[in-house]
CSV table of C-alpha atoms in Angstrom, one decimal:
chain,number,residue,atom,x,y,z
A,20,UNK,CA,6.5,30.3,12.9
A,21,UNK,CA,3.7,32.0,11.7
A,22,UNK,CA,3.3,36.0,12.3
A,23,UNK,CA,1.2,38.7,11.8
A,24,UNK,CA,1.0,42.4,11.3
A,25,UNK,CA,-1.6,44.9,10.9
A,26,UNK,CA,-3.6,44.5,7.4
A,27,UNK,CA,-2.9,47.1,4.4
A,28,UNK,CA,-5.1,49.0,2.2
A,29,UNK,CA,-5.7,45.6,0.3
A,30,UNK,CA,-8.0,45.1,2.7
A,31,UNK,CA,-11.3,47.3,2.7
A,32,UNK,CA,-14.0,46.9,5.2
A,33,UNK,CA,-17.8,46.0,4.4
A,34,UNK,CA,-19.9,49.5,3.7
A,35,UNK,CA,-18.3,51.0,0.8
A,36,UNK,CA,-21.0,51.3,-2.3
A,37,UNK,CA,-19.5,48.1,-3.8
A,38,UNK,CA,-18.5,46.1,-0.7
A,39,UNK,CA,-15.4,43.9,-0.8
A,40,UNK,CA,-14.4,41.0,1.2
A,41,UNK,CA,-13.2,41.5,4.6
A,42,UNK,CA,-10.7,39.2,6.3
A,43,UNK,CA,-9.6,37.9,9.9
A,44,UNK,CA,-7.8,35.3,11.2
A,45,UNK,CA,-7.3,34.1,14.6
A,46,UNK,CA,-4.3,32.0,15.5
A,47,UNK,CA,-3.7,28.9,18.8
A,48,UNK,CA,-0.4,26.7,19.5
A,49,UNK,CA,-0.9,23.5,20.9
A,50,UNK,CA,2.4,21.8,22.1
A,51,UNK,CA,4.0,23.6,19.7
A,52,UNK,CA,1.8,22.8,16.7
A,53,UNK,CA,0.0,25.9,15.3
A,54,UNK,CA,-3.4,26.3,13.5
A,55,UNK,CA,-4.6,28.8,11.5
A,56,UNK,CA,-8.5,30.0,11.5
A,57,UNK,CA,-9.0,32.0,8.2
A,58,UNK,CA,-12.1,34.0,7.9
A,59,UNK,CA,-13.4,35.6,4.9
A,60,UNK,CA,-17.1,37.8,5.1
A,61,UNK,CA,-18.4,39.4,2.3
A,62,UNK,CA,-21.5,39.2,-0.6
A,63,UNK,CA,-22.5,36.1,-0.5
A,64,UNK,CA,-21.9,35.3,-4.3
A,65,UNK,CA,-18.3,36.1,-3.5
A,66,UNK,CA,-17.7,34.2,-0.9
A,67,UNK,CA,-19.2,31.0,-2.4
A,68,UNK,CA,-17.4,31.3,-5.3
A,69,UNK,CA,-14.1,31.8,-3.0
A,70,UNK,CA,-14.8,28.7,-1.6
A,71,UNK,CA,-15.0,27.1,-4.6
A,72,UNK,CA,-11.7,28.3,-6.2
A,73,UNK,CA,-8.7,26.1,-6.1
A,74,UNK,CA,-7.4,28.0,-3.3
A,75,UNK,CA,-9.9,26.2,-0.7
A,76,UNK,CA,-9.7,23.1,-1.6
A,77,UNK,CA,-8.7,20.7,1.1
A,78,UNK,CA,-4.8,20.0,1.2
A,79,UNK,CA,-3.6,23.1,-0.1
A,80,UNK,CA,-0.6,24.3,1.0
A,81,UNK,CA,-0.4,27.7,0.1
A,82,UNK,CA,-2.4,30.8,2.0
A,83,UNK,CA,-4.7,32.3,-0.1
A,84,UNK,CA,-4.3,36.1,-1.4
A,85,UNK,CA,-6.9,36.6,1.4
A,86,UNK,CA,-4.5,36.0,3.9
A,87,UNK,CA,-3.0,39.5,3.3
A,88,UNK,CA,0.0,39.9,5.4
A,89,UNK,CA,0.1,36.6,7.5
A,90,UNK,CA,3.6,34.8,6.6
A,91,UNK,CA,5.0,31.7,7.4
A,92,UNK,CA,8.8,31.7,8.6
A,93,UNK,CA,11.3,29.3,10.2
A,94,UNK,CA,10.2,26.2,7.6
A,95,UNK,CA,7.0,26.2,8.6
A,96,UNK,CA,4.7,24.1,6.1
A,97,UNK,CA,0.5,24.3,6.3
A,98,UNK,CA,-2.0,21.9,5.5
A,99,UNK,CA,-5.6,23.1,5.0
A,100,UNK,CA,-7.9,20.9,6.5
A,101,UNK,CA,-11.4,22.2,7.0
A,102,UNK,CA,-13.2,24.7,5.0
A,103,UNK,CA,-16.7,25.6,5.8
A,104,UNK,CA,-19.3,28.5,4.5
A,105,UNK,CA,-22.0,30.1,6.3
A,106,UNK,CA,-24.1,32.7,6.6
A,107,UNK,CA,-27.6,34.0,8.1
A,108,UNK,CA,-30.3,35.1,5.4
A,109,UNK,CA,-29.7,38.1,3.3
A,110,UNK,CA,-26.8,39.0,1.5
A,111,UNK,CA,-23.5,38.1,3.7
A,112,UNK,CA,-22.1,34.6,4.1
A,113,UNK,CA,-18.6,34.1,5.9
A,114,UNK,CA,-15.8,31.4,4.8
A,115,UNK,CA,-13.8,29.9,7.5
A,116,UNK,CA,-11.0,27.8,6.6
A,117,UNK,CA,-8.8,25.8,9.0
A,118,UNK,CA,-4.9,25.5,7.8
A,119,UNK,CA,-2.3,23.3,10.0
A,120,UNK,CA,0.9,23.0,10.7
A,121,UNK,CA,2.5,20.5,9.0
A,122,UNK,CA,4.6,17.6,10.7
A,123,UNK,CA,8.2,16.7,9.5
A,124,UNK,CA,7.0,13.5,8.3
A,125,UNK,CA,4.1,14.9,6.4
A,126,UNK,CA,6.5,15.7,3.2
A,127,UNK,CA,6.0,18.1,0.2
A,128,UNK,CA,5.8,14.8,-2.3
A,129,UNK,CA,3.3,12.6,-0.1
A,130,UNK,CA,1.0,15.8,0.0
A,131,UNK,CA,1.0,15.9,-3.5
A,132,UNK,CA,-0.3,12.4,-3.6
A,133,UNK,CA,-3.1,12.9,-1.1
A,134,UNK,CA,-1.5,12.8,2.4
A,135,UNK,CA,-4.0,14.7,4.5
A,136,UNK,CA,-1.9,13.9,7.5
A,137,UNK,CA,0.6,11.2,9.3
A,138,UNK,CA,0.8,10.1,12.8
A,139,UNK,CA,3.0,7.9,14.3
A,140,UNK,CA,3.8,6.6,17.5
A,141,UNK,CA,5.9,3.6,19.1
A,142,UNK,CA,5.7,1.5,21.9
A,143,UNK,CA,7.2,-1.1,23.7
A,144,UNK,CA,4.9,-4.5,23.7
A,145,UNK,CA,5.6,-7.9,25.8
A,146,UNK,CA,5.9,-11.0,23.7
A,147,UNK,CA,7.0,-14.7,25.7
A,148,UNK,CA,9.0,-17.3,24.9
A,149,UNK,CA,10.3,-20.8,27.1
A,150,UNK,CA,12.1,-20.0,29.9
A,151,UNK,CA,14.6,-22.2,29.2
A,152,UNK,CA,15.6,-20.7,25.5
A,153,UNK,CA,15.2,-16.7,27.2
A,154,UNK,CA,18.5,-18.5,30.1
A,155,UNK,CA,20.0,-19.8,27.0
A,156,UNK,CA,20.3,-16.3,25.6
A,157,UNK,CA,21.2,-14.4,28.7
A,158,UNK,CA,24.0,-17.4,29.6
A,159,UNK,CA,27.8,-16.5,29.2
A,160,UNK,CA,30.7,-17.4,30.6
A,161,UNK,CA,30.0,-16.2,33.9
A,162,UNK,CA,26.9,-17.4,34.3
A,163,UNK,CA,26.5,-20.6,32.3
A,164,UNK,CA,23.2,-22.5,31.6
A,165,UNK,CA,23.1,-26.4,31.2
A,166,UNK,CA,20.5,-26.7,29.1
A,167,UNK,CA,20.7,-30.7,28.9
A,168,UNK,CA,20.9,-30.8,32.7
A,169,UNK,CA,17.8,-28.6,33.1
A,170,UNK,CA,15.9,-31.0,30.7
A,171,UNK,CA,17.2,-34.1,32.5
A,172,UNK,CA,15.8,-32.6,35.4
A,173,UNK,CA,12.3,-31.3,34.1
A,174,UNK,CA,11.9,-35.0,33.4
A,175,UNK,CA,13.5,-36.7,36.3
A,176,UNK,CA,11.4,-39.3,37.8
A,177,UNK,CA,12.3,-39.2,41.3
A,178,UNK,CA,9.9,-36.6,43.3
A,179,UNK,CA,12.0,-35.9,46.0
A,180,UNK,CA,14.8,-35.6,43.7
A,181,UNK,CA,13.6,-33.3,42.0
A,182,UNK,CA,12.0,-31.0,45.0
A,183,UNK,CA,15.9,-30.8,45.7
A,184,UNK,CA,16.7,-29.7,42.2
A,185,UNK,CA,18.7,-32.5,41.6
A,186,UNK,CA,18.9,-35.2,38.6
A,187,UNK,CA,19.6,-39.2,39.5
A,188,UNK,CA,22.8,-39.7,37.3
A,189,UNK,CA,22.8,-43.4,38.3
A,190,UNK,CA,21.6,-45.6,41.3
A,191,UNK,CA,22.2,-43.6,44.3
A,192,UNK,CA,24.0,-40.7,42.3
A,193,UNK,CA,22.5,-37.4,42.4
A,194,UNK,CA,23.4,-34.4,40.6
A,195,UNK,CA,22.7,-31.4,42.0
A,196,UNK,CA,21.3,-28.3,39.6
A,197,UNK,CA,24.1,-26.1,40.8
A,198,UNK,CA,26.9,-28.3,41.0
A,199,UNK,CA,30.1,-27.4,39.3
A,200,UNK,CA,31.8,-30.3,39.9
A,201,UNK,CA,30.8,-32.3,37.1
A,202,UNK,CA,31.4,-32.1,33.6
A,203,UNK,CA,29.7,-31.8,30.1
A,204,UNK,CA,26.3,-32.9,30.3
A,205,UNK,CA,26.0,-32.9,33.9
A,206,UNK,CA,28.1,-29.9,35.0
A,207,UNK,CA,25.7,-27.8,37.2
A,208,UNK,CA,25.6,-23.9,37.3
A,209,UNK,CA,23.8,-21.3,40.0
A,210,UNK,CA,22.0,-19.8,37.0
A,211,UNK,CA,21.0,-23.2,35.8
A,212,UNK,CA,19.2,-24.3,39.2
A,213,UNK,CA,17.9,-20.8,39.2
A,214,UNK,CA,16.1,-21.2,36.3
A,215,UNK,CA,14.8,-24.6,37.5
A,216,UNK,CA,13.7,-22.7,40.6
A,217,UNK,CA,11.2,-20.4,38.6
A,218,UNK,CA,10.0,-22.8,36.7
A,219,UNK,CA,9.0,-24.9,39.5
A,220,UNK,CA,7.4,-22.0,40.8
A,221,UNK,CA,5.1,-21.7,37.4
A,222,UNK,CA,7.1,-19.4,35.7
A,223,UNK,CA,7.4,-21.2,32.7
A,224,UNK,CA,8.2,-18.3,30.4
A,225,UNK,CA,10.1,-15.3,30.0
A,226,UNK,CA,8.9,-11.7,29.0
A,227,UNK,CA,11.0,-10.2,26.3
A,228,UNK,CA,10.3,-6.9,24.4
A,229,UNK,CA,9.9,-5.7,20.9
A,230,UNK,CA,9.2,-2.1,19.6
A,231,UNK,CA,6.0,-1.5,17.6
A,232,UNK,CA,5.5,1.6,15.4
A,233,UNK,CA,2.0,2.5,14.4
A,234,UNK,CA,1.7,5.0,11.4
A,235,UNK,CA,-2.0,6.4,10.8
A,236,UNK,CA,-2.6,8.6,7.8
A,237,UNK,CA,-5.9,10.3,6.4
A,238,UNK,CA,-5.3,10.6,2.5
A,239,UNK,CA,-7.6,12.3,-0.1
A,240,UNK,CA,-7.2,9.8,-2.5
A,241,UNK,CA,-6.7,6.1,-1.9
A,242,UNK,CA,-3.3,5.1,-1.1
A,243,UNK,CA,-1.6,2.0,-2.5
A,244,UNK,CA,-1.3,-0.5,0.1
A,245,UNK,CA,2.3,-3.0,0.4
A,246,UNK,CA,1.4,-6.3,-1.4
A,247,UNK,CA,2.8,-8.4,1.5
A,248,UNK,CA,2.6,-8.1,5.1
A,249,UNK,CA,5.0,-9.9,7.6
A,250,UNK,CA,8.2,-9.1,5.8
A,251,UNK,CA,11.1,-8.7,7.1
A,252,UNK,CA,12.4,-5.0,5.6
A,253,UNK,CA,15.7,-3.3,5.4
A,254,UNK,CA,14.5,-0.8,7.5
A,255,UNK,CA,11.8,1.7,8.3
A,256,UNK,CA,11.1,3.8,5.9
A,257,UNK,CA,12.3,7.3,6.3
A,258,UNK,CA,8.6,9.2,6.3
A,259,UNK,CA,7.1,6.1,8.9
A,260,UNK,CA,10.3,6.8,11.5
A,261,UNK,CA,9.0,8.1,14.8
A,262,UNK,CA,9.8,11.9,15.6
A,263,UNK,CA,11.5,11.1,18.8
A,264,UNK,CA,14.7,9.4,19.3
A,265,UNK,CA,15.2,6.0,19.9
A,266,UNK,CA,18.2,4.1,21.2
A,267,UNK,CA,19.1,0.8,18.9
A,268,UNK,CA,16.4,1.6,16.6
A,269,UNK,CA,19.0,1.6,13.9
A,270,UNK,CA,20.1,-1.5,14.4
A,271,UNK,CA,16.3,-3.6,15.6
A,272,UNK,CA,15.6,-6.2,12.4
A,273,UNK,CA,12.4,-4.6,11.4
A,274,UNK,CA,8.8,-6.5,9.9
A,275,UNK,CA,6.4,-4.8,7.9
A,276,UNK,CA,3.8,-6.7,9.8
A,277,UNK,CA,0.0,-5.2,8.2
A,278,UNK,CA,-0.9,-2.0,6.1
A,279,UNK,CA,-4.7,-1.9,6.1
A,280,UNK,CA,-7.0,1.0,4.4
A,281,UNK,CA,-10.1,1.7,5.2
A,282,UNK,CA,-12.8,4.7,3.5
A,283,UNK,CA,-14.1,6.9,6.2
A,284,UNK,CA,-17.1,8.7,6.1
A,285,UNK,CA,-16.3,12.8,4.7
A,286,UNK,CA,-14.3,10.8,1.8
A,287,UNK,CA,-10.9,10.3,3.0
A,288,UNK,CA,-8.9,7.0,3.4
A,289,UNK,CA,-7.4,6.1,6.3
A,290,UNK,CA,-4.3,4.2,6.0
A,291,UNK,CA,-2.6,2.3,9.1
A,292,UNK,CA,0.7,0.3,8.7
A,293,UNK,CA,2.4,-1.1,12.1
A,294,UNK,CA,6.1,-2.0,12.3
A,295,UNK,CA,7.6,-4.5,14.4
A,296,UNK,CA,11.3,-4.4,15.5
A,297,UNK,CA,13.3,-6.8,17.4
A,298,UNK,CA,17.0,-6.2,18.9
A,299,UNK,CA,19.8,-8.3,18.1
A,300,UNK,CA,19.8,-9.7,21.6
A,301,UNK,CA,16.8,-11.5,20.6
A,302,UNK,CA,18.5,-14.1,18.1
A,303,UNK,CA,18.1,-17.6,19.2
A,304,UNK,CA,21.4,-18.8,21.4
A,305,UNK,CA,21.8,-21.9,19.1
A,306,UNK,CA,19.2,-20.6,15.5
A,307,UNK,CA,17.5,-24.0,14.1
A,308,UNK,CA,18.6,-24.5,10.7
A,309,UNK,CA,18.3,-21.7,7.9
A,310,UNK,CA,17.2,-19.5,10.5
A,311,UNK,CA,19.3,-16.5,9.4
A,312,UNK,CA,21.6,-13.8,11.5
A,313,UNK,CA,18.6,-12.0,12.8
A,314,UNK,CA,16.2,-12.2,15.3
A,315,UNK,CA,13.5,-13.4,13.3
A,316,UNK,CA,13.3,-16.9,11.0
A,317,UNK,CA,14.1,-15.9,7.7
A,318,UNK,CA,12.8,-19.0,6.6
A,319,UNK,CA,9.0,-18.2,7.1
A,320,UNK,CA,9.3,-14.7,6.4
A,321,UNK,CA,10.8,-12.6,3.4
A,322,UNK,CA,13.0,-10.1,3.3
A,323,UNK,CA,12.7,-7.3,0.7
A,324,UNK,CA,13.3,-3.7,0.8
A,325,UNK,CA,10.8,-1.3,2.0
């Protein structure tokens, strides 16, 4: 946290016959994050050339001497981000500087590289596949899914037939979608004329779900970007891991899937990198060839470590 008691004699009011600087603060929580308002008044030389000393310069991480008895407890790391100097015409000027508190993912070593600050959120997004490779995945044992049957009856040529969910097996033998009876190729299942039932209702492909992480960071100096995009990576990187908890996100096969950087306007970089992971469950029920043991073809993309 940060705290504050009353200021000592190091601090002398304006007035005397050679004035010194004068400083205040005033401190707000947000959600838990804190910000620190630092403001320094005084002779105008004085305070420019404050603002001008190392102390001010944007990304410090350290309170000035100015700050007198403020102090930082509990882990608490700042981040100054705005400094600004102003003053009405005559001989006083006032230096406000805005310090931050830092997040866990904004680390000691990427501030000394230029992080001016690291977002990063995650959501869940919708991606489709054919309806009859999402029942191959959710089949078992229980509930088994024929997927030759279903294709014989996607292509049989007998209307009413195939209103009935049923496949012509030879003259004047039909085979029902849910018929156990059978066997191999043209043993039926519930689940399999299920499936046939959506899909004659136009619901031709299945919603699954992967988790994408978006990381946003302002740096002071440009930032290197990956060389490759879409590769598959060993995991997220420690400093791009969401804050919050995340069941499975351990164990999701992860793509690095763009890192872009762009030059704002005020002169910092802003650097966004988005993650895609994908459970397990997601693995093809019968992978083509050289597909891998994940859920994404290792054939088309990479793997390297992040």
């Amino acid at each position: 946290m940060i705290s504050y008691s009353p200021p000592g004699p190091s601090i002398e009011r304006i007035g005397a016959v050679d004035p010194l600087l004068q400083a205040d603060f005033s401190l707000s929580r947000n959600a838990g994050a804190r910000s620190l308002v630092l403001s320094v008044s005084g002779p105008r030389e004085k305070v420019v050339a404050l603002a001008a000393s190392a102390a001010y310069d944007i990304g410090a991480t350290i309170l000035p001497p100015e700050a007198g008895s403020i102090a930082l407890r509990g882990g608490v790391k700042i981040i100054l981000d705005d400094v600004s100097v102003s003053g009405a015409p005559g001989a006083v000027a006032t230096l406000r500087a805005t310090f931050r508190q830092r997040t866990v993912r904004e680390t000691d070593a990427d501030v000394e590289k230029g992080l001016q600050s690291r977002t990063i959120s995650c959501q869940w997004i919708e991606r489709q596949e054919f309806i009859e490779h999402w029942a191959a995945r959710k089949a078992s044992a229980d509930k088994p899914f024929n997927a030759s049957l279903f294709a014989a009856w996607m292509q049989e040529a007998d209307p009413a037939a195939k209103a009935e969910y049923k496949v012509t097996r030879g003259v004047g033998d039909l085979v029902s979608l849910d018929s156990d009876s059978g066997s191999g190729a043209w043993r039926g299942s519930a689940f399999t004329k299920a499936v046939a039932q959506r899909y004659a209702m136009g619901v031709q492909y299945a919603a699954v779900h992967q988790l994408q992480v978006v990381v946003r960071e302002q740096w002071r100096t440009a930032p290197k970007l990956s060389v490759k995009c879409n590769v598959i990576v060993n995991a997220v990187p420690p400093e791009h891991r969401p804050i919050n908890a995340i069941d499975g996100f351990d164990t999701f096969t992860w793509m690095l899937a763009g890192d872009n950087v762009e030059n704002r306007v005020g002169g910092l970089f802003e650097r966004t990198v988005l993650y895609l992971g994908l459970p397990s469950s997601l693995s093809p029920a019968t992978p083509p060839l050289l597909w891998g043991n994940g859920p994404i073809d290792k054939m088309l993309y990479t793997e390297d470590a992040p």
